[in-house]
GROMACS .gro file of C-alpha atoms in nm:
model
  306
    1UNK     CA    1  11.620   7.622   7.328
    2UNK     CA    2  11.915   7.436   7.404
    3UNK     CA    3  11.921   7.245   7.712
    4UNK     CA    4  12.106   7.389   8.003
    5UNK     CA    5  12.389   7.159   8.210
    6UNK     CA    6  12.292   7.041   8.549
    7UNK     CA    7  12.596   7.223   8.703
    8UNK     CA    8  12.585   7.563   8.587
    9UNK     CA    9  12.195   7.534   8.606
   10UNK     CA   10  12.244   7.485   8.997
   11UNK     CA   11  12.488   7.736   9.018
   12UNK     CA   12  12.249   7.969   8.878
   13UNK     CA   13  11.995   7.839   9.078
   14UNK     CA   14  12.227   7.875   9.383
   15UNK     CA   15  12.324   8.272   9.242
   16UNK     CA   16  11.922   8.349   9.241
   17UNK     CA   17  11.891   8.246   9.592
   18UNK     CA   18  12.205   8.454   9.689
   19UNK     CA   19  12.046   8.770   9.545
   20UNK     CA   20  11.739   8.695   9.707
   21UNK     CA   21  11.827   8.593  10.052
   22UNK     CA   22  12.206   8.735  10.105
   23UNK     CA   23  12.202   9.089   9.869
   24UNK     CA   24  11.820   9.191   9.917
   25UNK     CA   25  11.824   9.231   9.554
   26UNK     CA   26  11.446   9.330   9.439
   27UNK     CA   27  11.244   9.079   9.252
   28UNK     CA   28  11.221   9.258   8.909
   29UNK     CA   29  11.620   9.297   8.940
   30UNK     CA   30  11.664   8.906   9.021
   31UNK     CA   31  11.413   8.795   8.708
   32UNK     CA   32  11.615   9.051   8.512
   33UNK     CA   33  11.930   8.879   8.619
   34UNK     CA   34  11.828   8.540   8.571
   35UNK     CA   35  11.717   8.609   8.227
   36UNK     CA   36  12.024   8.724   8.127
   37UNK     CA   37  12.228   8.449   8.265
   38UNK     CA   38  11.964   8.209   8.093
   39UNK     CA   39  12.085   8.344   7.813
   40UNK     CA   40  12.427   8.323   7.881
   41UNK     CA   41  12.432   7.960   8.034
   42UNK     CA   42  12.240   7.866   7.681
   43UNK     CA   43  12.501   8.029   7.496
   44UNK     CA   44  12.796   7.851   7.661
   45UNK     CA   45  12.607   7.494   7.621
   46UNK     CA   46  12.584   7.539   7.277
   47UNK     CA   47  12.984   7.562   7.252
   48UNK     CA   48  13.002   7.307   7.476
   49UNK     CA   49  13.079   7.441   7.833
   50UNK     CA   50  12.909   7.254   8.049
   51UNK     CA   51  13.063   7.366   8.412
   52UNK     CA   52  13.094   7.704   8.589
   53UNK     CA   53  13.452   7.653   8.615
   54UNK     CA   54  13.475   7.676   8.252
   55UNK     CA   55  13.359   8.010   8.214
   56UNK     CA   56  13.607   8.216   8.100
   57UNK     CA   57  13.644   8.574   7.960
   58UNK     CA   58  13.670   8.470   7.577
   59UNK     CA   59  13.366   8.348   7.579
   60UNK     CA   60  13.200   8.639   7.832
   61UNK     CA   61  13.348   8.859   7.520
   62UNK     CA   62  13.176   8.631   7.261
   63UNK     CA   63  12.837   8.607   7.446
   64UNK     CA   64  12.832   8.993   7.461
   65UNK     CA   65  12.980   9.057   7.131
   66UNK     CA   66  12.646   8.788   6.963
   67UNK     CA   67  12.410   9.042   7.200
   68UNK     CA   68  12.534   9.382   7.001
   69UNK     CA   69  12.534   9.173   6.650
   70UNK     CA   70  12.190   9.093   6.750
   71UNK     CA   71  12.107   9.475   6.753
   72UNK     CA   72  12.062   9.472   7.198
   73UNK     CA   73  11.999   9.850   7.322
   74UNK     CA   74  12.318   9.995   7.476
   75UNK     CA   75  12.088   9.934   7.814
   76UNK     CA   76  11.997   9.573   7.756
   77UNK     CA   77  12.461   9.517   7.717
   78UNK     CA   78  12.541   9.747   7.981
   79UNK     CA   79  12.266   9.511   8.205
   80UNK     CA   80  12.402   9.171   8.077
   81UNK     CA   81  12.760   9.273   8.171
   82UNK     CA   82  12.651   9.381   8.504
   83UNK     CA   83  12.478   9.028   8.554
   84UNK     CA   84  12.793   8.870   8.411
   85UNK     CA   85  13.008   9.049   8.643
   86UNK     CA   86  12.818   8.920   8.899
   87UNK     CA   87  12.792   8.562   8.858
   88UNK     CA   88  13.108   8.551   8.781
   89UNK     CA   89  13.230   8.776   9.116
   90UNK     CA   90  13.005   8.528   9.278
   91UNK     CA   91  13.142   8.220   9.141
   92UNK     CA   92  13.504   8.309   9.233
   93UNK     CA   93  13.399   8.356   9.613
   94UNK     CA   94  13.216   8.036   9.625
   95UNK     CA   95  13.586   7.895   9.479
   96UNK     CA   96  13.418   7.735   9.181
   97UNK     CA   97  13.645   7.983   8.994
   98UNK     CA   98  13.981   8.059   9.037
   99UNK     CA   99  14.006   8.406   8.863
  100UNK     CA  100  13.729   8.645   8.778
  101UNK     CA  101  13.696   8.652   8.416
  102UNK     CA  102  13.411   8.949   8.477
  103UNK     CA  103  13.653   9.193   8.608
  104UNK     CA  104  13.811   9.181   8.270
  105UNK     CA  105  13.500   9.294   8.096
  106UNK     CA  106  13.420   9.653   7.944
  107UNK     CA  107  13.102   9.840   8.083
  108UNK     CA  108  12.900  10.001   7.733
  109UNK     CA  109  12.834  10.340   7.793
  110UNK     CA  110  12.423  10.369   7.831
  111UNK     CA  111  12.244  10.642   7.705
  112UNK     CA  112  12.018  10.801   7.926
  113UNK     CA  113  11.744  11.051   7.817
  114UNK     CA  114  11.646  11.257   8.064
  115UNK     CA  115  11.319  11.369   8.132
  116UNK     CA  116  11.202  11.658   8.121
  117UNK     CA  117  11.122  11.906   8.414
  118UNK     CA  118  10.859  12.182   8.509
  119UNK     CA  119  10.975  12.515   8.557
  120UNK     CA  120  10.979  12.637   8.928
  121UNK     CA  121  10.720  12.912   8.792
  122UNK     CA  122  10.542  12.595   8.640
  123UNK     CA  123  10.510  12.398   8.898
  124UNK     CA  124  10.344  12.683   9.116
  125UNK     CA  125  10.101  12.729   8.872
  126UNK     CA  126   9.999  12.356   8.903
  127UNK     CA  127   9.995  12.321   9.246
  128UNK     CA  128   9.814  12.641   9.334
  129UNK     CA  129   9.589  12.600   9.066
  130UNK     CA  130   9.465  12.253   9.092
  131UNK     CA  131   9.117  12.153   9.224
  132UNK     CA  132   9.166  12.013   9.537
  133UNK     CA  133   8.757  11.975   9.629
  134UNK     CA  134   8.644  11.661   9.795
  135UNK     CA  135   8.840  11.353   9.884
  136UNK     CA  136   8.959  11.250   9.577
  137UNK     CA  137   9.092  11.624   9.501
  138UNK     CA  138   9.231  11.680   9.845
  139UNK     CA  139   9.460  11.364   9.805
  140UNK     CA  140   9.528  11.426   9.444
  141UNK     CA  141   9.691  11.725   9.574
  142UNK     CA  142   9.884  11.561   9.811
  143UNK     CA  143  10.007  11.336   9.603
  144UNK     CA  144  10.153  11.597   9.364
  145UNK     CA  145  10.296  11.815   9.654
  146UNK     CA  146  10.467  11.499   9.803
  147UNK     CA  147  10.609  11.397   9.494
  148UNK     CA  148  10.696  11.768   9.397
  149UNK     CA  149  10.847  11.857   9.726
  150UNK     CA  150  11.015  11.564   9.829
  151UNK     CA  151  11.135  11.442   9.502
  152UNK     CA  152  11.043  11.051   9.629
  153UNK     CA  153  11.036  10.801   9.353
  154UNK     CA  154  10.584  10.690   9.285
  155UNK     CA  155  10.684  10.331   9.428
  156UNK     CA  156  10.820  10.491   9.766
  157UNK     CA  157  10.509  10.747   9.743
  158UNK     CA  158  10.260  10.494   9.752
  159UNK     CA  159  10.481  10.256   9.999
  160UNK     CA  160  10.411  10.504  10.269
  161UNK     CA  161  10.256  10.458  10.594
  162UNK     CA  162  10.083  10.711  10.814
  163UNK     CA  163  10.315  10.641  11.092
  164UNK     CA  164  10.598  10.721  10.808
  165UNK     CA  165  10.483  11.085  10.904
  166UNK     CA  166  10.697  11.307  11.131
  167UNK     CA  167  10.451  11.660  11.098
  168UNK     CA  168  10.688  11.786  11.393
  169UNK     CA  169  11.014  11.779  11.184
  170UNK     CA  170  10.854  11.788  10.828
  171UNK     CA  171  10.990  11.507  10.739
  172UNK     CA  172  10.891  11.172  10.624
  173UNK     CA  173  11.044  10.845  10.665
  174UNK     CA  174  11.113  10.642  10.260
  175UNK     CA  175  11.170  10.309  10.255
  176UNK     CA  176  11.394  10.301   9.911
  177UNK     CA  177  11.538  10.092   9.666
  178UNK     CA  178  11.763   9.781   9.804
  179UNK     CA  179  11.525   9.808  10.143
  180UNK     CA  180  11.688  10.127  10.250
  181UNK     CA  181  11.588  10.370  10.437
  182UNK     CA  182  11.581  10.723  10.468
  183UNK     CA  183  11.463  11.093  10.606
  184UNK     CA  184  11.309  11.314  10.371
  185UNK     CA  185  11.239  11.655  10.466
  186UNK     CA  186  10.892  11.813  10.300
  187UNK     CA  187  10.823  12.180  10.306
  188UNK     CA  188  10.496  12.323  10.429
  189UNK     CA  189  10.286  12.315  10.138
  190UNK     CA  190  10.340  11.924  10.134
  191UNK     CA  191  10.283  11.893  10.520
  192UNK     CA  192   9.991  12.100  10.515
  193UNK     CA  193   9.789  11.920  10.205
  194UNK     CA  194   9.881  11.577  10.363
  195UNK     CA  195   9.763  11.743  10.664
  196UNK     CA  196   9.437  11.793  10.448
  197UNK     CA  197   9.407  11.503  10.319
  198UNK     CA  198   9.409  11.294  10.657
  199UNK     CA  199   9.151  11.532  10.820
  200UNK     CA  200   8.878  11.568  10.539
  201UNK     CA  201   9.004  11.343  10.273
  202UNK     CA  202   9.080  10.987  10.389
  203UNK     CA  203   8.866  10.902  10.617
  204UNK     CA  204   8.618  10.922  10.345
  205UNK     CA  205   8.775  10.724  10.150
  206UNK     CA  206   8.911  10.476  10.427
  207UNK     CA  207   8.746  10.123  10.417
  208UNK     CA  208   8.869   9.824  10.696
  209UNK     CA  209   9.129   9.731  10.426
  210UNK     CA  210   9.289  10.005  10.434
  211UNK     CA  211   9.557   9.967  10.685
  212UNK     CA  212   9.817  10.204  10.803
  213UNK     CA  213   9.843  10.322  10.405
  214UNK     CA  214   9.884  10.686  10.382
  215UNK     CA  215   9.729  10.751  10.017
  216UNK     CA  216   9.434  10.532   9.935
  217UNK     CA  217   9.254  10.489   9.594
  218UNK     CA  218   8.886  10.538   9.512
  219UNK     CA  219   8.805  10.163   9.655
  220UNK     CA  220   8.984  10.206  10.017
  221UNK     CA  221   9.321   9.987   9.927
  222UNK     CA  222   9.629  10.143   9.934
  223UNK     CA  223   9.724  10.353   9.608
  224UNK     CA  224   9.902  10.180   9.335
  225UNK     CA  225  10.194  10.308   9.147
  226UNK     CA  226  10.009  10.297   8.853
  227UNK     CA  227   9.706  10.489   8.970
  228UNK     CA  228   9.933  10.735   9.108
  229UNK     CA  229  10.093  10.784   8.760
  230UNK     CA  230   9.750  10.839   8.604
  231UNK     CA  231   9.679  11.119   8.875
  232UNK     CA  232   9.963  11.295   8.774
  233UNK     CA  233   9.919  11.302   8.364
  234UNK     CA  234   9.519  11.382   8.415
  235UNK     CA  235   9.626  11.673   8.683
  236UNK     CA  236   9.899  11.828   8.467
  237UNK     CA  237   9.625  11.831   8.162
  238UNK     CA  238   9.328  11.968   8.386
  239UNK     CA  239   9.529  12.275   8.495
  240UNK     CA  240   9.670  12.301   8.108
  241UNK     CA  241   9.988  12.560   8.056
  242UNK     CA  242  10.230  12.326   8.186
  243UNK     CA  243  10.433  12.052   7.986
  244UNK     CA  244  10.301  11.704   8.012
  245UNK     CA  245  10.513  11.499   8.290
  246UNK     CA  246  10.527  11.186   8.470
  247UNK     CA  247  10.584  11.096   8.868
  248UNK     CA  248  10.967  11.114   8.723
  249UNK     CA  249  10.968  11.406   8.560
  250UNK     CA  250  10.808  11.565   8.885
  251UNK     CA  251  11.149  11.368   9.087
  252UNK     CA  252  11.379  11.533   8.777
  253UNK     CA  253  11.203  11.848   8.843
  254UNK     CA  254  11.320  11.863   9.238
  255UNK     CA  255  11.668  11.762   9.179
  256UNK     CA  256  11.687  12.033   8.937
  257UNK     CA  257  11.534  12.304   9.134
  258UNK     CA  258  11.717  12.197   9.451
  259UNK     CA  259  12.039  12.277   9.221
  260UNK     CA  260  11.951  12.557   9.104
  261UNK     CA  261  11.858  12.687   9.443
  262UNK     CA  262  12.223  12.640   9.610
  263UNK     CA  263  12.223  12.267   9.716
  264UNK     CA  264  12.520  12.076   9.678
  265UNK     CA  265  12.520  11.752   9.522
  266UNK     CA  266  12.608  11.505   9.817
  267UNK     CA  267  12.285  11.651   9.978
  268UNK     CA  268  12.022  11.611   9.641
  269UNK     CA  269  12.213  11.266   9.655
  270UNK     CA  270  12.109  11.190  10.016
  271UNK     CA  271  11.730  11.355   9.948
  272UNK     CA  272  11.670  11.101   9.618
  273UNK     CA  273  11.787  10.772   9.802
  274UNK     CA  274  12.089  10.699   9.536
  275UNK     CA  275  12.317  10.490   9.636
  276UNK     CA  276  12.622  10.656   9.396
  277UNK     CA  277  12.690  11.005   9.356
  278UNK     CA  278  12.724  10.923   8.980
  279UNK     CA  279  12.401  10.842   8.943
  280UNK     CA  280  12.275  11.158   9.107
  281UNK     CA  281  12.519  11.343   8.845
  282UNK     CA  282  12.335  11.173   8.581
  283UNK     CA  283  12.047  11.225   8.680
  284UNK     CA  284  12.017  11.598   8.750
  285UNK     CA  285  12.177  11.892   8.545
  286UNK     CA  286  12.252  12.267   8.618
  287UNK     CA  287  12.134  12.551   8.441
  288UNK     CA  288  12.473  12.687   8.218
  289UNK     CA  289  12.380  13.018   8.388
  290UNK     CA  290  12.405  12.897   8.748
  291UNK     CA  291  12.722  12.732   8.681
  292UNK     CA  292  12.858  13.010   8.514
  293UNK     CA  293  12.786  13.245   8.907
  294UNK     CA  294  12.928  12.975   9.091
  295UNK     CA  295  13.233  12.969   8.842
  296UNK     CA  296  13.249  13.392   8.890
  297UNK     CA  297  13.172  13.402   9.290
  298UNK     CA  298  13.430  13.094   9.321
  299UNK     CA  299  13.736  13.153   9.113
  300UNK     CA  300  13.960  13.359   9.123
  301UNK     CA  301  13.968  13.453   8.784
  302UNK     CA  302  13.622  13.423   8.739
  303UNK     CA  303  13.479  13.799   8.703
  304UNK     CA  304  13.587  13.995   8.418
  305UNK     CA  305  13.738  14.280   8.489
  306UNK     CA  306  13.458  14.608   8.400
   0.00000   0.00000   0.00000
């Protein structure tokens, strides 16, 4: 690989620890980031530009334009430009740079599969339905009600403390992506199996390790994401009748339903822990049915005459 400058090398260096320290930018987005801009730096050595100030859009263009003749996903460009943008957004605060090239810069348009959801008839057949004997079973349950009715991402699932719990206002308290935090409510069938699960099922399970963590695994310490994930798939195929689905699916599943069932989009938006309403948008969908009442209750053209 070639080598990188000394100068933009710090002022990558310098970027990292301003994601880190200044934007509270999560560790698997600031490797991401740095990759990219590894890349990038590389690229810009090998033409010969050897300080930040030198960056310019031409060659943001060119860098991005070798990344698509290289066959990178639509994801992997629409990422690069985003680190782009913000090195270079960065830069031009700092003063090194007197425009900002990024702002110049296209966005590729990602393509998102969504995954796919549980009927509301499904999911009652899972969660009445599932075996919820002994420890293991009682917070197995849990854990599917929580995710189900809450429609909290497997990372802030496991995250959670017992002190997160607020049994008096069913809600619980998420600690979400970027170190926010927010209120979830939970209905009763997710209160009352983590109400369960504390009472006959953890303190079973509960070793000295275990800390203030709300779901444990089989050895005490708090659950992992991955173990959670696994719980999930092997539930799903033990009750049988219901589609195969992940920890996101389940999420997918509760933005859907809370659609479906009247809620407006600034409140499923609030209830996942997005930060943009667009995401939210992209993430959930409406039945054509539903949107075809709300179109006939709402405008004023919108019933046919019988």
């Amino acid at each position: 690989m070639t080598p990188v400058s000394n100068a933009l090398e710090e002022a990558l260096s310098e970027f990292e620890r301003h994601l880190r320290a200044e934007r509270d930018v999560s560790p698997h987005t600031t490797r991401a980031y740095r990759g990219d801009l590894s890349d990038l730096i590389a690229y810009a050595t090998d033409l010969g530009v050897t300080e930040p100030a030198e960056l310019d859009v031409s060659l943001l263009r060119a860098w991005l334009a070798r990344q698509h003749a290289l066959g990178r996903s639509r994801a992997t460009l629409a990422r690069r430009t985003a680190a782009a943008r913000a090195f270079t957004r960065h830069l031009h605060r700092r003063g090194v740079l007197q425009d900002d090239p990024g702002l110049l810069l296209g966005t590729p348009k990602r393509q998102r599969a969504l995954p796919g959801v549980i009927t509301q008839d499904g999911a009652a057949h899972l969660l009445d339905k599932m075996d919820a004997q002994g420890p293991v079973g009682l917070r197995d349950l849990a854990v599917l009600e929580v995710l189900y009715g809450t429609g909290v991402r497997v990372s802030e699932l496991c995250g959670l403390d017992i002190d997160d719990l607020d049994a008096g206002r069913g809600t619980i308290r998420v600690l979400g992506k970027g170190g926010r935090e927010r209120t979830v409510p939970m209905g009763e069938p997710a209160a009352r199996a983590i109400q369960d699960w504390l009472r006959a099922g953890r303190p079973a399970l509960a070793t000295e390790d275990s800390g203030p963590a709300l779901f444990l695994g089989t050895r005490g310490g708090r659950l992992h994401p991955t173990s959670a994930r696994r719980i999930v798939h092997a539930r799903i195929a033990e009750v049988g009748q219901v589609p195969d689905l992940s920890p996101h699916g389940l999420r997918h599943s509760t933005a859907t339903h809370l659609l479906e069932g009247g809620a407006d989009l600034r409140s499923v938006q609030e209830i996942l822990g997005h930060a943009s309403l667009q995401t939210t948008q992209i993430y959930t969908h409406v039945s054509a049915e539903r949107l075809k009442q709300v179109h006939r209750r709402a405008h004023p053209r919108g019933s046919q005459a019988d």
